[in-house]
């Protein structure tokens, strides 16, 4: 296969993967800290897209600038969602937790459908329509490579935000508390950490990251009421591959899945590409459920038992 | 009856069990003691099939059970309780016990009858319609024992069944265990309450840091230097000297 | 009337028998009295979705394994019998059994492959499985006809499982519903029922008591997928048209889960009650709103689901039992 093509696809994949990474960090963190699998996560991505769209449509606010508005707005939405839907089910049966988020997802999808119709909506940025050209790189046997500027901007911002969030988790006081709670809830409780506060903060932040990812992707993809569903499946693949609860895992596997998607889209076509990453998904779940960076479940159980 | 030979278990880089061996004969009552973290529950997990040993073997009535699954081991007659009780919370006490009885009894009717008998023995009969999650600690411990008993075990592994009981409950539990021992069931008991262990056991085994440091009659163990060192520390021995 | 504590077990069985018999007779006679095709259609839908929901419930409610991919089994049933009919002229009655067996095999493989997966992970795996099945159905055009779907012949004939009036469908649907209810009830009272209970309450404790959890969960899986596939065939025969979007969409899986949860997951009658509640609501909403307000009925579904999970997680049937303790006591003892 032609080198240029490979490089082209690789770059597209990585650029796309950056967005997946950003969108998935929230999902994996929410699971890591609260053990909640948020099936409605994609809907917040979609809401981020719609909000950015309306801000652009009515107020001509540049989508990248609207992130500033998005952050507090989505944070608020996240908090409300936590209080109404998530908090009551923490500690309940798995069935309740799964279906509350499924119910939430249904409600959001169809409310959006009702009010904003099923039309696909997109925006185009005047400064970002011309493809940027890189290369050629004769040493690698590669001709010119075209890069869509929106994708490049989105990727850069996504990576910056991801990195910033990672640093926050790693070095800030709150970040450390979040990580501690994720590793050992009982110990955290014993140390006087207000678990409810951590949960609500983590949830809201996770939602914000996803909403932001949505905002970043709007110049590239159109939004419609069910875009969240398609995306949440991808995000689940990313999260499971990376390891539930691992932020680093989410970023790395986000990039991997982005590349996988672009390549499978090329080889198998638009409709069939999904099969590949679902197969990846099932393979990971079966062979190594803890993913690349997650804790092996057996280890976790054994660690608890090793107290005596 | 039970032959445990040279079993070990690592978690990550930590050796939680190192070359532990023990033998139990029919009708034995063996106490298993040791400081926290010594590996006692892990040993139970290994024997009952919840964990795999890396070395050695385990034989129960001449059958090699080293690689067997917990449910298979139970049906052979080796049963265990859990230190942190695991009642079936949304189910009544009697149903909890019936489930245990079903491993031996193919007929539901006989299982129900067996359950009633066991509940009488253990003293839970009047609370048999209470849901698992509404039970007190003492009753949960009784339920653990009742469920295990319903499986008609030949060897019963009891993991800290006395923990958290008040003096009255303790007396009742001691009586119950004594009764079990008399009925011919072999017992391997993990316990922290020394007086109880010393009274009930024919033999005592001591683990520390995953290794067996002593084994023998209760009176011997009580004076064993290594045992005292393990529990109370080197300084105590030196101070005593 | 005897005082409460003198009601014997014999009396109880007698009572149950009489009430059940009356209910069945009513169910048999009622359709004859309803002349209106519209209502008969509603009844058929209730029976069909109720049975499907009850099948899902065997895995999710009894075994405690939440599946989000059951639509795959429904679809396998529908497509298998339909393709066998269209390609080989095989009667759907036989095709139904073939579909059921195929679905059970697939379910068995899925169960074995996902052996070690717990709760959330299992749900995700079934979700992926359901989606893959959907994509395969859409893209394997030579086999399934893709998005255009398959149309079934409309010649009324018993052999072809096709009838000109709705009445036979009602009775067939009722038959399946009663069968599934019977199976659910039998499981609940049997050793298998106890094992499933133990497995879903606490797997470790169950294993420590000798419950063969591996075997038990596979049995639940096979039963559940078999019955779901049977309903797929029934749907195909009734709707005389199937395509991926009508039989393998994930929304269908969520719908039956909804019925089962609201009705009372883990109970015998819960899924049926859920279907009896929701189908009329859906039909009413659709009749009133038409396509004017798209998605409205799904919003209602979602809200009801959330409300039930927040305030009545055990479902309506359990709540009802609490409200009428006297009757429950007489019925159950």
Short mmCIF file of N, CA, C and O in Angstrom, two decimals, chain C residues 77-86 90-92 148-156 160-162 169 232-243 246-247:
data_model
loop_
_atom_site.label_atom_id
_atom_site.label_comp_id
_atom_site.label_asym_id
_atom_site.label_seq_id
_atom_site.Cartn_x
_atom_site.Cartn_y
_atom_site.Cartn_z
N UNK C 77 -34.12 -15.39 15.57
CA UNK C 77 -35.34 -16.19 15.43
C UNK C 77 -36.14 -15.75 14.22
O UNK C 77 -36.53 -16.57 13.39
N UNK C 78 -36.34 -14.44 14.11
CA UNK C 78 -37.16 -13.92 13.02
C UNK C 78 -36.54 -14.24 11.67
O UNK C 78 -37.21 -14.73 10.75
N UNK C 79 -35.25 -13.98 11.54
CA UNK C 79 -34.60 -14.19 10.25
C UNK C 79 -34.47 -15.67 9.89
O UNK C 79 -34.62 -16.06 8.74
N UNK C 80 -34.15 -16.50 10.89
CA UNK C 80 -33.98 -17.92 10.59
C UNK C 80 -35.25 -18.53 10.03
O UNK C 80 -35.24 -19.15 8.97
N UNK C 81 -36.34 -18.34 10.73
CA UNK C 81 -37.57 -18.98 10.26
C UNK C 81 -38.02 -18.38 8.94
O UNK C 81 -38.50 -19.08 8.04
N UNK C 82 -37.83 -17.07 8.78
CA UNK C 82 -38.26 -16.42 7.55
C UNK C 82 -37.42 -16.88 6.36
O UNK C 82 -37.95 -17.18 5.29
N UNK C 83 -36.10 -16.95 6.55
CA UNK C 83 -35.25 -17.38 5.45
C UNK C 83 -35.52 -18.83 5.09
O UNK C 83 -35.55 -19.19 3.92
N UNK C 84 -35.75 -19.66 6.11
CA UNK C 84 -36.05 -21.07 5.83
C UNK C 84 -37.36 -21.18 5.06
O UNK C 84 -37.54 -22.04 4.20
N UNK C 85 -38.27 -20.30 5.38
CA UNK C 85 -39.56 -20.30 4.68
C UNK C 85 -39.39 -19.84 3.25
O UNK C 85 -39.86 -20.48 2.30
N UNK C 86 -38.69 -18.73 3.06
CA UNK C 86 -38.57 -18.15 1.73
C UNK C 86 -37.67 -18.97 0.81
O UNK C 86 -37.92 -19.09 -0.37
N UNK C 90 -39.85 -24.12 4.19
CA UNK C 90 -40.06 -24.83 5.45
C UNK C 90 -41.12 -24.12 6.29
O UNK C 90 -41.11 -22.91 6.42
N UNK C 91 -42.02 -24.88 6.86
CA UNK C 91 -43.06 -24.27 7.67
C UNK C 91 -42.45 -23.52 8.85
O UNK C 91 -41.54 -24.00 9.50
N UNK C 92 -42.95 -22.33 9.08
CA UNK C 92 -42.41 -21.53 10.18
C UNK C 92 -42.53 -22.22 11.53
O UNK C 92 -41.79 -21.90 12.45
N UNK C 148 -33.43 -3.46 3.18
CA UNK C 148 -34.73 -3.55 2.52
C UNK C 148 -35.62 -4.55 3.22
O UNK C 148 -36.83 -4.51 3.08
N UNK C 149 -35.01 -5.49 3.91
CA UNK C 149 -35.80 -6.42 4.67
C UNK C 149 -36.35 -7.55 3.83
O UNK C 149 -36.07 -7.70 2.65
N UNK C 150 -37.14 -8.36 4.48
CA UNK C 150 -37.75 -9.51 3.82
C UNK C 150 -39.26 -9.46 4.01
O UNK C 150 -39.74 -9.21 5.11
N UNK C 151 -39.97 -9.74 2.93
CA UNK C 151 -41.43 -9.77 3.04
C UNK C 151 -41.88 -11.21 3.06
O UNK C 151 -41.36 -12.05 2.32
N UNK C 152 -42.85 -11.49 3.90
CA UNK C 152 -43.35 -12.85 4.01
C UNK C 152 -44.60 -13.04 3.16
O UNK C 152 -45.36 -12.09 2.95
N UNK C 153 -44.82 -14.25 2.72
CA UNK C 153 -46.03 -14.49 1.92
C UNK C 153 -47.29 -14.32 2.76
O UNK C 153 -47.29 -14.64 3.95
N UNK C 154 -48.34 -13.81 2.14
CA UNK C 154 -49.55 -13.57 2.92
C UNK C 154 -50.65 -14.57 2.59
O UNK C 154 -51.82 -14.31 2.72
N UNK C 155 -50.28 -15.77 2.13
CA UNK C 155 -51.32 -16.77 1.90
C UNK C 155 -51.76 -17.36 3.20
O UNK C 155 -50.96 -17.98 3.90
N UNK C 156 -53.03 -17.23 3.54
CA UNK C 156 -53.49 -17.83 4.80
C UNK C 156 -53.40 -19.35 4.73
O UNK C 156 -53.92 -19.96 3.81
N UNK C 160 -48.28 -22.40 6.67
CA UNK C 160 -47.43 -21.23 6.50
C UNK C 160 -47.49 -20.30 7.71
O UNK C 160 -46.93 -19.21 7.69
N UNK C 161 -48.20 -20.72 8.73
CA UNK C 161 -48.33 -19.89 9.93
C UNK C 161 -48.83 -18.52 9.52
O UNK C 161 -48.29 -17.49 9.91
N UNK C 162 -49.86 -18.52 8.73
CA UNK C 162 -50.39 -17.24 8.28
C UNK C 162 -51.91 -17.32 8.32
O UNK C 162 -52.50 -18.30 7.87
N UNK C 169 -53.89 -15.52 15.82
CA UNK C 169 -52.67 -14.96 16.38
C UNK C 169 -52.82 -14.69 17.86
O UNK C 169 -51.91 -14.87 18.65
N UNK C 232 -39.34 -13.98 18.10
CA UNK C 232 -38.93 -13.35 16.85
C UNK C 232 -39.69 -13.92 15.67
O UNK C 232 -40.18 -13.21 14.81
N UNK C 233 -39.81 -15.25 15.68
CA UNK C 233 -40.56 -15.89 14.61
C UNK C 233 -42.02 -15.45 14.64
O UNK C 233 -42.61 -15.13 13.60
N UNK C 234 -42.58 -15.42 15.81
CA UNK C 234 -43.98 -15.01 15.94
C UNK C 234 -44.17 -13.62 15.37
O UNK C 234 -45.12 -13.35 14.63
N UNK C 235 -43.25 -12.74 15.71
CA UNK C 235 -43.34 -11.38 15.19
C UNK C 235 -43.32 -11.40 13.67
O UNK C 235 -44.12 -10.74 13.01
N UNK C 236 -42.36 -12.15 13.12
CA UNK C 236 -42.22 -12.19 11.67
C UNK C 236 -43.52 -12.65 11.01
O UNK C 236 -43.98 -12.08 10.02
N UNK C 237 -44.11 -13.67 11.58
CA UNK C 237 -45.34 -14.20 11.00
C UNK C 237 -46.49 -13.22 11.12
O UNK C 237 -47.36 -13.17 10.25
N UNK C 238 -46.50 -12.45 12.19
CA UNK C 238 -47.61 -11.53 12.38
C UNK C 238 -47.43 -10.26 11.55
O UNK C 238 -48.36 -9.76 10.93
N UNK C 239 -46.21 -9.75 11.54
CA UNK C 239 -45.98 -8.47 10.86
C UNK C 239 -45.77 -8.65 9.37
O UNK C 239 -45.76 -7.69 8.62
N UNK C 240 -45.58 -9.88 8.92
CA UNK C 240 -45.26 -10.28 7.54
C UNK C 240 -44.19 -9.45 6.87
O UNK C 240 -44.05 -9.45 5.65
N UNK C 241 -43.42 -8.75 7.62
CA UNK C 241 -42.28 -8.05 7.07
C UNK C 241 -41.24 -7.87 8.15
O UNK C 241 -41.58 -7.46 9.26
N UNK C 242 -40.00 -8.20 7.86
CA UNK C 242 -38.95 -7.94 8.85
C UNK C 242 -37.77 -7.26 8.19
O UNK C 242 -37.47 -7.49 7.03
N UNK C 243 -37.16 -6.38 8.92
CA UNK C 243 -35.90 -5.80 8.49
C UNK C 243 -35.08 -5.53 9.76
O UNK C 243 -35.63 -5.59 10.85
N UNK C 246 -36.59 -3.43 12.44
CA UNK C 246 -37.77 -3.81 13.22
C UNK C 246 -37.50 -4.96 14.17
O UNK C 246 -38.23 -5.15 15.12
N UNK C 247 -36.44 -5.72 13.91
CA UNK C 247 -36.22 -6.84 14.82
C UNK C 247 -34.88 -6.85 15.55
O UNK C 247 -34.73 -7.61 16.50
#
